[in-house]
Amino acid sequence: MSDDPINSDDPIVLRAEILALRDQLAVAGSGKEMLHDIVAERDCHIAELDARASALAEELARNPIVRVGRAVMQRLGRR
Amino acid sequence: MAVLLIVSEFGPPPPGSPLARSVRKINAADHVTVDTGSNVIATLMTDSTTTVCAGAIERLVHHLATRPELDVFYGDSSFGPSTDTTTLRPAWSPIRLLTMPTDLDHLVVRGRHTAGSLTDRIEVLTTVDADRIGHIPDVLVEVSVLPELDAAARSALERAAMTRSVTLEPFRPDRFRLTPTTVDAISVVIPTAATAGADGRPLVEDAIAACLATEIAKLEILLVVGDECRVDPTMLTADSRVRAVRRSPGTWNFSAAVNRGILASSHPTVLVLNDDVELISADWVARMASHLADPSVGAVGALLLYPDLTCQHVGMVTDDAFPLHPFVGRTVEQLEALDADLAHDRIAVTAACLLARRADLLAVGGFSNELPFGFNDVDLCFKLHRAGLRVVVEPSARLVHHESASRTPVTRAWEWDRFIARWGEVVDPWYHPGYHRPDDPDERRHNADHLPPTQPHHGLPRTTAIHSRIHHARLGATDRADSAS
């Protein structure tokens, strides 16, 4: 038999176990709120990274070397 | 156009009164009209001697538009430009209304109201649901004369007390406290190792004496003891009202020990008490119990004084998620000057002396075994708040507390980690965000000392709801100095 309190016949142990479970239940809401908070924070971070990636892509597209490179690739593609 | 109707005691402020003059200034901004027209969105109820601060109406109108779930608002006040003193208020606190009613110098209520006297304001707050009341941390009005508590206002106050099943007694001019309640039956839970005091006697003897002095008809004192108990427990249980309860074997866990006592208790009200307290006056339990007549109250704390009779505990404040004791080391006279000797809603009170209903304690799982030494009392109070119950401190209930004479006052980093993992950052609704926080790492508790603001604060409306958000300690540094125990 394991030492899991559910196997106990001792009412003191069982009542303490009920209290411990109620305790976990009482803080469950805060855990959920913190997870929402983390998700919101990550979403913000992803949106920030997206914006930065778009800005870099635009900057890259404007770069003369990239433009020349693209033109060369197009010519090579035609041959 | 949004119209905010402004009324004083007998309707719109008389021409030439400070209130009328300040409102005319606002009219010039073409934003708000003092009008009896049909498009009234809310009424500012205040006295005709009040002046509305510049920009306050615009901010109020914005809050009315963006917080439709709130019906009643109040802000902070300033007392004349010359004195430059401001009253920063907590989120809605029913006990503050009862103990210091003249603090209610203004109120903003949705819809049209025809009068705005103190009586009217008290009556509004008596009828509205607590979750529809918002505090705006922002100085909205300038007050030159405190509202008068006339006979009508006094009657309204008594009716407000009756709705909460409590009665009031005068304390100081315009200040009240609850009339002590006759307590029929109470169980006192005292975890103890029977540590000896300076005179060699176990400290717990004084704690037992403090309980017996209350002359409660049905009193049981449960000493929760283990192998660490330094005397034979039978030496402490000579009085038939005292009995020893064995805690579960294993390492010391304050929460588990108290829970053992609560489960073994037989009365509907439980007082959790440290073994290192000493009596000051015999009515301390009756004064604490007076708050439990109000069904919205879940836990009551007391004023605990160091042996030199300076303040050790008068409720707690959380600052950056960390629980702190305000006003540590202040004398009782200094507390009086700050109105800190009146009952207040608090985010938490210490378990060194905590009165609650047995049923409420059991419903939230008692004290958490995950927090064996520190933070367990704050954790319990958070759980009670989450269950919709209030936590108050009653400073007229006083004990001497030989704080931590019986244990080392150390907060372990892992306990802080666990506490933060459970609750994250809970912003304290009853501690104004505008109070100055010196942020001195060696004297962190001063962040809770209600220090006057150094700059104006224009915050958003807040209610008494307790919310958790992720705390930066979970993302990095965890080691914190001990400021509260």
Coordinates of C-alpha atoms in Angstrom, one line a residue:
Chain A
M1 CA 0.0 0.0 0.0
S2 CA 1.4 3.4 -1.0
D3 CA 1.6 6.3 1.5
D4 CA -1.0 8.1 -0.6
P5 CA -3.4 9.7 2.0
I6 CA -6.4 8.4 0.1
N7 CA -5.5 4.9 1.4
S8 CA -5.6 6.1 5.0
D9 CA -8.3 5.1 7.5
D10 CA -7.2 7.9 9.8
P11 CA -9.8 10.7 9.8
I12 CA -7.2 13.2 10.8
V13 CA -5.1 12.4 7.7
L14 CA -8.2 12.4 5.4
R15 CA -9.5 15.7 6.7
A16 CA -6.0 17.3 6.3
E17 CA -6.0 16.0 2.7
I18 CA -9.5 17.5 2.0
L19 CA -8.1 20.8 3.3
A20 CA -5.0 20.6 1.1
L21 CA -7.2 20.0 -1.9
R22 CA -9.5 22.9 -1.0
D23 CA -6.3 25.0 -0.7
Q24 CA -5.3 24.1 -4.3
L25 CA -8.8 24.9 -5.5
A26 CA -8.7 28.3 -3.8
V27 CA -5.6 29.4 -5.7
A28 CA -6.5 27.8 -9.1
G29 CA -8.0 31.1 -10.3
S30 CA -4.8 33.0 -9.7
G31 CA -2.8 30.4 -11.7
K32 CA -5.2 30.8 -14.6
E33 CA -4.9 34.6 -14.5
M34 CA -1.1 34.4 -14.5
L35 CA -1.2 32.1 -17.5
H36 CA -3.5 34.6 -19.4
D37 CA -1.0 37.2 -18.4
I38 CA 1.9 35.2 -19.8
V39 CA 0.0 34.5 -23.0
A40 CA -0.8 38.2 -23.4
E41 CA 2.8 39.1 -22.8
R42 CA 4.0 36.5 -25.4
D43 CA 1.4 37.7 -27.9
C44 CA 2.8 41.2 -27.5
H45 CA 6.3 40.0 -28.0
I46 CA 5.4 38.0 -31.1
A47 CA 3.6 41.1 -32.5
E48 CA 6.7 43.2 -31.8
L49 CA 9.0 40.6 -33.5
D50 CA 6.6 40.5 -36.5
A51 CA 6.8 44.3 -36.9
R52 CA 10.6 44.2 -36.6
A53 CA 10.8 41.4 -39.2
S54 CA 8.5 43.3 -41.6
A55 CA 10.6 46.5 -41.2
L56 CA 13.8 44.6 -41.9
A57 CA 12.3 42.9 -45.0
E58 CA 11.3 46.4 -46.3
E59 CA 14.8 47.8 -45.6
L60 CA 16.4 44.8 -47.3
A61 CA 14.1 45.3 -50.3
R62 CA 15.3 48.9 -50.6
N63 CA 19.0 47.9 -50.5
P64 CA 20.8 48.6 -53.9
I65 CA 22.8 45.4 -53.7
V66 CA 19.7 43.3 -53.2
R67 CA 18.0 45.1 -56.1
V68 CA 21.0 44.5 -58.4
G69 CA 21.1 40.9 -57.3
R70 CA 17.4 40.5 -58.1
A71 CA 17.9 41.9 -61.6
V72 CA 20.9 39.6 -62.2
M73 CA 18.8 36.6 -61.1
Q74 CA 16.0 37.6 -63.4
R75 CA 18.3 37.9 -66.4
L76 CA 19.9 34.5 -65.5
G77 CA 16.4 33.0 -65.3
R78 CA 15.6 34.2 -68.8
R79 CA 18.6 32.5 -70.4
Chain B
M1 CA -22.7 66.6 -25.3
A2 CA -22.1 64.8 -22.0
V3 CA -23.6 66.6 -19.2
L4 CA -22.5 66.2 -15.6
L5 CA -24.9 67.6 -13.2
I6 CA -23.3 69.0 -10.1
V7 CA -25.3 69.3 -6.9
S8 CA -24.6 70.4 -3.4
E9 CA -26.8 70.1 -0.3
F10 CA -29.9 71.9 -1.8
G11 CA -29.4 71.2 -5.5
P12 CA -27.2 73.1 -7.9
P13 CA -24.5 75.2 -6.2
P14 CA -25.6 78.8 -5.3
P15 CA -24.2 81.4 -7.6
G16 CA -20.9 82.8 -6.3
S17 CA -20.1 79.7 -4.3
P18 CA -16.6 78.2 -4.8
L19 CA -18.2 75.1 -6.4
A20 CA -20.2 77.3 -8.9
R21 CA -17.1 79.3 -9.7
S22 CA -15.0 76.3 -10.4
V23 CA -17.7 74.7 -12.5
R24 CA -18.0 77.9 -14.6
K25 CA -14.3 77.6 -15.4
I26 CA -15.0 74.1 -16.7
N27 CA -17.9 75.4 -18.8
A28 CA -15.5 77.7 -20.6
A29 CA -13.7 74.5 -21.8
D30 CA -17.1 73.6 -23.4
H31 CA -16.9 70.1 -22.1
V32 CA -19.4 69.9 -19.3
T33 CA -22.5 71.9 -18.5
V34 CA -24.1 72.4 -15.2
D35 CA -27.6 71.9 -16.4
T36 CA -31.0 70.6 -15.6
G37 CA -31.4 69.3 -19.2
S38 CA -32.2 65.8 -20.1
N39 CA -28.8 64.5 -21.1
V40 CA -27.4 64.0 -17.5
I41 CA -24.9 61.2 -17.4
A42 CA -23.9 61.5 -13.8
T43 CA -24.1 63.7 -10.7
L44 CA -21.2 65.0 -8.7
M45 CA -22.5 65.2 -5.1
T46 CA -20.5 67.5 -2.9
D47 CA -20.7 70.6 -0.7
S48 CA -21.0 74.1 -2.1
T49 CA -17.7 75.1 -0.6
T50 CA -15.9 72.4 -2.6
T51 CA -13.9 73.4 -5.7
V52 CA -13.5 71.0 -8.6
C53 CA -9.8 70.6 -9.7
A54 CA -8.7 71.6 -13.1
G55 CA -9.1 68.8 -15.6
A56 CA -10.9 66.6 -13.1
I57 CA -14.3 66.8 -14.9
E58 CA -12.8 65.8 -18.2
R59 CA -11.1 62.8 -16.6
L60 CA -14.3 61.9 -14.8
V61 CA -16.3 62.0 -18.0
H62 CA -13.7 59.7 -19.6
H63 CA -13.9 57.2 -16.7
L64 CA -17.7 57.2 -16.8
A65 CA -17.5 56.3 -20.5
T66 CA -14.8 53.7 -20.3
R67 CA -16.0 51.9 -17.1
P68 CA -19.7 51.2 -17.7
E69 CA -19.7 48.4 -15.0
L70 CA -19.1 51.0 -12.3
D71 CA -22.0 53.1 -11.0
V72 CA -20.4 55.1 -8.3
F73 CA -17.0 56.8 -8.2
Y74 CA -15.0 58.8 -5.7
G75 CA -11.5 60.2 -5.9
D76 CA -8.9 61.9 -3.7
S77 CA -9.2 65.4 -2.2
S78 CA -6.9 68.2 -1.5
F79 CA -7.4 70.6 1.4
G80 CA -6.7 74.1 0.1
P81 CA -3.8 75.2 -2.1
S82 CA -2.1 76.8 0.9
T83 CA -1.8 73.7 3.1
D84 CA -1.0 71.5 0.1
T85 CA -2.3 68.5 1.9
T86 CA -4.1 65.7 0.1
T87 CA -6.2 62.8 1.3
L88 CA -5.3 59.7 -0.7
R89 CA -8.1 57.1 -0.3
P90 CA -8.2 53.3 -0.6
A91 CA -10.4 51.3 -2.9
W92 CA -13.9 51.0 -1.5
S93 CA -13.8 50.3 2.2
P94 CA -17.2 50.0 4.0
I95 CA -15.5 50.2 7.4
R96 CA -13.9 53.5 6.4
L97 CA -17.3 55.0 5.7
L98 CA -18.5 53.9 9.2
T99 CA -15.4 55.0 11.1
M100 CA -14.7 58.3 9.4
P101 CA -17.9 59.4 7.6
T102 CA -16.8 63.0 7.1
D103 CA -14.0 61.8 4.8
L104 CA -16.8 61.4 2.2
D105 CA -16.5 64.9 0.8
H106 CA -17.7 64.0 -2.7
L107 CA -19.2 61.2 -4.7
V108 CA -20.0 60.8 -8.4
V109 CA -23.1 58.7 -9.2
R110 CA -24.6 57.8 -12.6
G111 CA -27.9 59.5 -13.4
R112 CA -29.6 62.5 -12.0
H113 CA -29.7 63.2 -8.3
T114 CA -31.3 66.2 -6.8
A115 CA -29.2 66.7 -3.7
G116 CA -25.6 66.0 -2.7
S117 CA -25.3 66.4 1.1
L118 CA -23.3 64.0 3.2
T119 CA -26.5 62.3 4.2
D120 CA -27.3 61.7 0.5
R121 CA -23.8 60.4 -0.2
I122 CA -23.9 58.0 2.7
E123 CA -27.3 56.7 1.5
V124 CA -26.0 56.1 -2.0
L125 CA -23.1 54.1 -0.7
T126 CA -25.4 52.1 1.6
T127 CA -27.6 50.9 -1.3
V128 CA -25.1 50.2 -4.1
D129 CA -23.3 46.9 -4.6
A130 CA -19.7 46.9 -3.6
D131 CA -18.4 45.7 -7.0
R132 CA -20.0 48.7 -8.7
I133 CA -18.0 51.3 -6.7
G134 CA -14.7 52.6 -8.1
H135 CA -12.0 54.7 -6.5
I136 CA -10.1 57.0 -8.9
P137 CA -6.6 57.6 -7.6
D138 CA -6.6 61.2 -8.6
V139 CA -7.2 64.4 -6.7
L140 CA -10.6 65.5 -8.1
V141 CA -11.7 68.2 -5.6
E142 CA -10.4 70.8 -3.3
V143 CA -12.1 71.0 0.0
S144 CA -12.0 74.0 2.3
V145 CA -14.5 72.8 5.0
L146 CA -15.0 69.2 6.1
P147 CA -18.6 67.9 5.6
E148 CA -20.7 68.3 8.8
L149 CA -22.0 65.2 10.5
D150 CA -25.4 66.7 11.4
A151 CA -28.3 64.8 12.9
A152 CA -29.5 63.6 9.5
A153 CA -26.1 62.4 8.4
R154 CA -25.7 60.7 11.8
S155 CA -29.0 58.8 11.2
A156 CA -27.9 57.8 7.7
L157 CA -24.6 56.5 9.2
E158 CA -26.5 54.5 11.8
R159 CA -28.7 53.0 9.1
A160 CA -25.5 52.2 7.1
A161 CA -24.1 50.4 10.1
M162 CA -27.4 48.5 10.6
T163 CA -27.3 47.1 7.1
R164 CA -24.0 45.5 8.1
S165 CA -25.4 44.2 11.4
V166 CA -23.0 46.4 13.4
T167 CA -23.5 49.3 15.7
L168 CA -21.2 52.3 16.2
E169 CA -19.8 54.1 19.2
P170 CA -18.2 57.6 19.2
F171 CA -14.4 57.4 19.4
R172 CA -13.1 60.9 18.6
P173 CA -14.9 63.9 17.1
D174 CA -16.4 62.6 13.8
R175 CA -14.6 59.3 14.3
F176 CA -16.3 56.0 15.3
R177 CA -15.5 52.4 16.1
L178 CA -17.7 49.4 16.3
T179 CA -19.4 48.6 19.6
P180 CA -17.8 45.4 21.0
T181 CA -19.9 42.3 20.6
T182 CA -20.6 39.8 23.3
V183 CA -18.9 36.6 22.2
D184 CA -20.6 33.4 23.4
A185 CA -18.3 30.8 22.1
I186 CA -14.8 30.8 20.6
S187 CA -12.0 28.4 19.9
V188 CA -8.4 29.7 20.3
V189 CA -5.7 27.8 18.4
I190 CA -2.2 28.4 19.7
P191 CA 0.7 26.5 18.1
T192 CA 3.4 26.4 20.7
A193 CA 6.8 24.9 21.6
A194 CA 6.4 26.4 25.1
T195 CA 9.5 28.6 24.6
A196 CA 10.6 30.3 27.8
G197 CA 10.5 34.1 28.2
A198 CA 13.0 36.3 29.9
D199 CA 11.7 35.2 33.3
G200 CA 12.0 31.5 32.5
R201 CA 8.3 30.9 32.3
P202 CA 6.8 29.6 29.0
L203 CA 5.6 32.6 27.0
V204 CA 2.4 30.7 26.1
E205 CA 1.2 31.2 29.7
D206 CA 0.7 34.9 29.0
A207 CA -1.1 34.1 25.8
I208 CA -3.4 31.7 27.7
A209 CA -4.0 34.4 30.4
A210 CA -4.9 36.9 27.7
C211 CA -7.6 34.6 26.4
L212 CA -8.9 33.7 29.9
A213 CA -9.2 37.4 30.8
T214 CA -11.8 37.8 28.0
E215 CA -14.4 36.0 30.2
I216 CA -16.0 34.4 27.1
A217 CA -18.7 32.0 28.3
K218 CA -17.7 29.1 26.1
L219 CA -14.0 29.3 25.5
E220 CA -11.7 26.5 24.4
I221 CA -8.0 27.0 24.0
L222 CA -6.2 24.4 21.8
L223 CA -2.5 24.3 22.2
V224 CA -1.0 22.5 19.2
V225 CA 2.1 20.8 20.4
G226 CA 4.7 18.4 19.0
D227 CA 7.9 16.8 20.1
E228 CA 9.6 20.2 20.1
C229 CA 7.4 21.3 23.1
R230 CA 9.9 22.2 25.9
V231 CA 7.6 21.3 28.8
D232 CA 5.1 18.6 29.6
P233 CA 1.9 19.9 27.9
T234 CA -0.1 18.8 30.9
M235 CA 1.6 21.6 32.9
L236 CA -0.1 24.1 30.6
T237 CA -3.5 22.6 30.7
A238 CA -4.4 23.1 34.4
D239 CA -7.5 25.2 33.4
S240 CA -10.2 22.9 32.1
R241 CA -10.7 25.3 29.1
V242 CA -7.2 24.6 27.9
R243 CA -6.3 21.3 26.1
A244 CA -3.3 20.1 24.1
V245 CA -3.7 18.7 20.6
R246 CA -0.8 16.7 19.1
R247 CA 0.3 18.0 15.7
S248 CA 1.2 15.5 12.9
P249 CA 4.7 14.1 13.3
G250 CA 7.5 15.4 11.1
T251 CA 9.2 18.8 10.7
W252 CA 7.6 21.9 12.0
N253 CA 4.9 23.4 9.7
F254 CA 3.0 26.3 11.2
S255 CA 0.2 26.0 8.6
A256 CA -0.3 22.3 9.3
A257 CA -0.2 22.9 13.0
V258 CA -2.9 25.6 12.9
N259 CA -5.0 23.5 10.5
R260 CA -4.8 20.7 13.0
G261 CA -6.1 23.0 15.7
I262 CA -8.9 24.4 13.5
L263 CA -10.1 20.8 12.7
A264 CA -10.1 19.9 16.4
S265 CA -12.0 23.1 17.3
S266 CA -15.7 22.9 18.3
H267 CA -16.9 26.5 18.1
P268 CA -18.0 28.5 15.1
T269 CA -15.5 31.2 15.6
V270 CA -11.8 30.5 15.7
L271 CA -9.0 32.8 16.9
V272 CA -5.5 31.9 15.6
L273 CA -3.0 33.2 18.1
N274 CA 0.8 33.3 18.5
D275 CA 2.1 32.0 21.8
D276 CA 4.1 35.2 22.4
V277 CA 1.4 37.7 23.0
E278 CA 0.4 39.5 26.2
L279 CA -2.8 41.1 27.4
I280 CA -3.4 44.9 27.4
S281 CA -7.1 45.1 27.9
A282 CA -9.7 42.4 28.3
D283 CA -12.1 43.5 25.5
W284 CA -9.7 42.7 22.7
V285 CA -11.6 39.7 21.4
A286 CA -15.0 41.4 21.7
R287 CA -13.7 44.3 19.7
M288 CA -12.4 42.0 16.9
A289 CA -15.6 39.9 17.0
S290 CA -17.7 43.0 16.4
H291 CA -16.6 42.9 12.7
L292 CA -17.7 39.3 12.2
A293 CA -21.3 40.4 12.7
D294 CA -20.9 41.8 9.2
P295 CA -21.3 38.8 6.9
S296 CA -19.0 40.4 4.3
V297 CA -16.0 40.2 6.7
G298 CA -13.9 37.0 6.6
A299 CA -11.0 37.8 8.8
V300 CA -10.1 40.3 11.5
G301 CA -6.7 41.3 12.8
A302 CA -5.6 43.4 15.8
L303 CA -3.1 46.1 16.6
L304 CA 0.0 44.3 17.9
L305 CA 2.6 46.4 19.8
Y306 CA 6.2 45.7 20.6
P307 CA 7.0 45.5 24.3
D308 CA 7.9 49.2 24.1
L309 CA 4.3 49.8 23.0
T310 CA 5.2 50.9 19.5
C311 CA 3.4 49.5 16.5
Q312 CA 4.4 46.1 15.1
H313 CA 1.3 45.3 13.2
V314 CA -1.8 47.2 12.1
G315 CA -2.6 45.2 9.0
M316 CA -0.5 44.6 6.0
V317 CA 0.2 46.3 2.6
T318 CA 1.6 44.6 -0.5
D319 CA 4.2 46.5 -2.4
D320 CA 5.6 45.0 -5.6
A321 CA 3.8 41.8 -4.4
F322 CA 5.8 41.7 -1.2
P323 CA 3.8 41.9 2.1
L324 CA 4.9 44.8 4.3
H325 CA 3.9 46.1 7.8
P326 CA 3.0 49.8 7.7
F327 CA 3.7 52.2 10.6
V328 CA 6.3 49.9 12.3
G329 CA 7.8 51.7 15.3
R330 CA 5.1 54.4 15.5
T331 CA 3.5 55.2 18.8
V332 CA -0.2 54.9 19.4
E333 CA -0.4 58.7 19.4
Q334 CA 1.2 58.8 16.0
L335 CA -1.2 56.2 14.7
E336 CA -4.1 58.4 16.0
A337 CA -2.8 61.4 14.2
L338 CA -2.9 59.4 11.0
D339 CA -6.3 57.8 11.7
A340 CA -4.4 54.5 11.6
D341 CA -6.0 53.7 15.0
L342 CA -9.4 53.2 13.2
A343 CA -10.6 50.0 11.7
H344 CA -9.5 49.6 8.0
D345 CA -10.0 47.2 5.2
R346 CA -6.6 45.6 4.5
I347 CA -5.3 43.2 1.9
A348 CA -4.0 41.0 4.8
V349 CA -3.5 40.7 8.5
T350 CA -1.0 38.7 10.4
A351 CA -1.8 35.2 11.7
A352 CA -0.2 36.2 15.0
C353 CA -3.8 37.2 16.0
L354 CA -6.5 36.5 13.4
L355 CA -10.2 35.9 14.1
A356 CA -12.4 34.2 11.5
R357 CA -15.3 31.9 11.1
R358 CA -14.4 28.3 11.3
A359 CA -16.5 27.6 8.3
D360 CA -14.8 30.2 6.2
L361 CA -11.3 29.0 7.1
L362 CA -12.2 25.4 6.2
A363 CA -14.0 26.4 3.0
V364 CA -10.7 27.9 1.6
G365 CA -8.6 25.0 2.7
G366 CA -7.2 26.6 5.9
F367 CA -3.6 27.7 5.9
S368 CA -1.5 26.3 3.1
N369 CA 0.9 23.5 3.9
E370 CA 3.0 24.7 1.0
L371 CA 4.0 27.7 3.1
P372 CA 5.2 26.3 6.4
F373 CA 6.8 29.4 7.9
G374 CA 6.1 32.7 6.2
F375 CA 3.5 34.2 3.9
N376 CA 0.8 31.7 5.0
D377 CA -1.3 34.4 6.6
V378 CA -1.1 36.7 3.5
D379 CA -2.0 33.6 1.4
L380 CA -5.0 32.9 3.6
C381 CA -6.2 36.4 3.3
F382 CA -5.9 36.4 -0.4
K383 CA -8.0 33.2 -0.5
L384 CA -10.6 34.9 1.6
H385 CA -10.7 37.9 -0.7
R386 CA -11.0 35.5 -3.6
A387 CA -14.0 33.9 -1.9
G388 CA -15.6 37.4 -1.7
L389 CA -14.8 38.1 1.9
R390 CA -13.2 41.2 3.3
V391 CA -10.2 41.4 5.7
V392 CA -10.2 44.2 8.3
V393 CA -7.9 45.3 11.1
E394 CA -9.4 46.6 14.4
P395 CA -6.7 48.7 16.1
S396 CA -8.8 49.1 19.3
A397 CA -8.1 45.4 19.9
R398 CA -4.5 45.5 21.2
L399 CA -2.0 43.0 22.4
V400 CA 1.7 43.1 23.1
H401 CA 3.5 40.8 20.7
H402 CA 7.0 39.6 21.5
E403 CA 7.5 39.2 17.8
S404 CA 9.4 36.2 16.8
A405 CA 10.7 35.7 20.3
S406 CA 9.8 32.1 19.7
R407 CA 11.3 31.7 16.2
T408 CA 13.9 33.1 13.9
P409 CA 12.5 35.9 11.7
V410 CA 13.9 34.7 8.4
T411 CA 12.1 34.6 5.1
R412 CA 13.6 31.9 2.9
A413 CA 14.0 32.5 -0.8
W414 CA 12.1 29.2 -1.6
E415 CA 9.1 30.4 0.4
W416 CA 9.0 33.7 -1.6
D417 CA 9.3 31.7 -4.8
R418 CA 6.3 29.5 -3.7
F419 CA 4.3 32.5 -2.7
I420 CA 4.9 34.2 -6.0
A421 CA 4.2 31.0 -7.9
R422 CA 0.8 30.8 -6.2
W423 CA -0.2 34.4 -6.5
G424 CA 2.1 36.3 -8.8
E425 CA 1.7 40.0 -8.3
V426 CA -1.4 41.1 -6.5
V427 CA -1.9 44.8 -6.5
D428 CA -3.1 46.1 -3.1
P429 CA -6.4 47.9 -3.8
W430 CA -6.4 49.5 -0.3
Y431 CA -2.9 51.0 -0.7
H432 CA -2.9 54.1 -2.9
P433 CA -0.5 53.9 -5.8
G434 CA 0.4 57.6 -5.3
Y435 CA 2.0 57.2 -1.9
H436 CA 5.7 57.9 -1.9
R437 CA 7.8 54.8 -1.9
P438 CA 11.5 55.5 -0.9
D439 CA 12.5 52.1 -2.2
D440 CA 15.4 51.9 0.2
P441 CA 16.5 48.2 0.1
D442 CA 17.4 48.3 3.8
E443 CA 14.2 49.9 4.9
R444 CA 11.8 48.5 2.4
R445 CA 8.9 48.6 5.0
H446 CA 8.8 52.4 4.6
N447 CA 7.2 51.8 1.2
A448 CA 4.1 50.9 3.2
D449 CA 4.1 53.9 5.5
H450 CA 1.5 56.0 3.6
L451 CA 4.1 58.7 2.9
P452 CA 2.8 61.8 1.2
P453 CA 3.1 61.8 -2.6
T454 CA 5.9 63.7 -4.2
Q455 CA 4.1 64.3 -7.5
P456 CA 0.4 64.3 -8.7
H457 CA -1.0 61.0 -9.5
H458 CA -3.8 60.5 -12.2
G459 CA -4.7 56.8 -12.0
L460 CA -7.5 54.7 -13.5
P461 CA -10.5 53.6 -11.4
R462 CA -9.9 50.5 -9.3
T463 CA -12.2 48.2 -7.4
T464 CA -11.6 45.8 -4.6
A465 CA -11.3 42.8 -6.9
I466 CA -8.0 40.8 -6.3
H467 CA -6.2 40.0 -9.6
S468 CA -3.0 38.0 -10.1
R469 CA -0.5 38.8 -12.8
I470 CA 2.9 37.4 -13.5
H471 CA 5.6 38.9 -11.2
H472 CA 9.0 39.8 -12.5
A473 CA 10.5 37.6 -9.7
R474 CA 9.3 34.6 -11.6
L475 CA 11.3 35.6 -14.6
G476 CA 14.5 36.3 -12.8
A477 CA 15.8 37.3 -9.4
T478 CA 14.2 35.6 -6.5
D479 CA 16.1 36.6 -3.4
R480 CA 14.4 39.1 -1.2
A481 CA 15.2 40.5 2.2
D482 CA 12.8 39.9 5.0
S483 CA 10.5 42.7 5.7
A484 CA 7.4 41.0 7.1
S485 CA 6.9 37.9 9.2

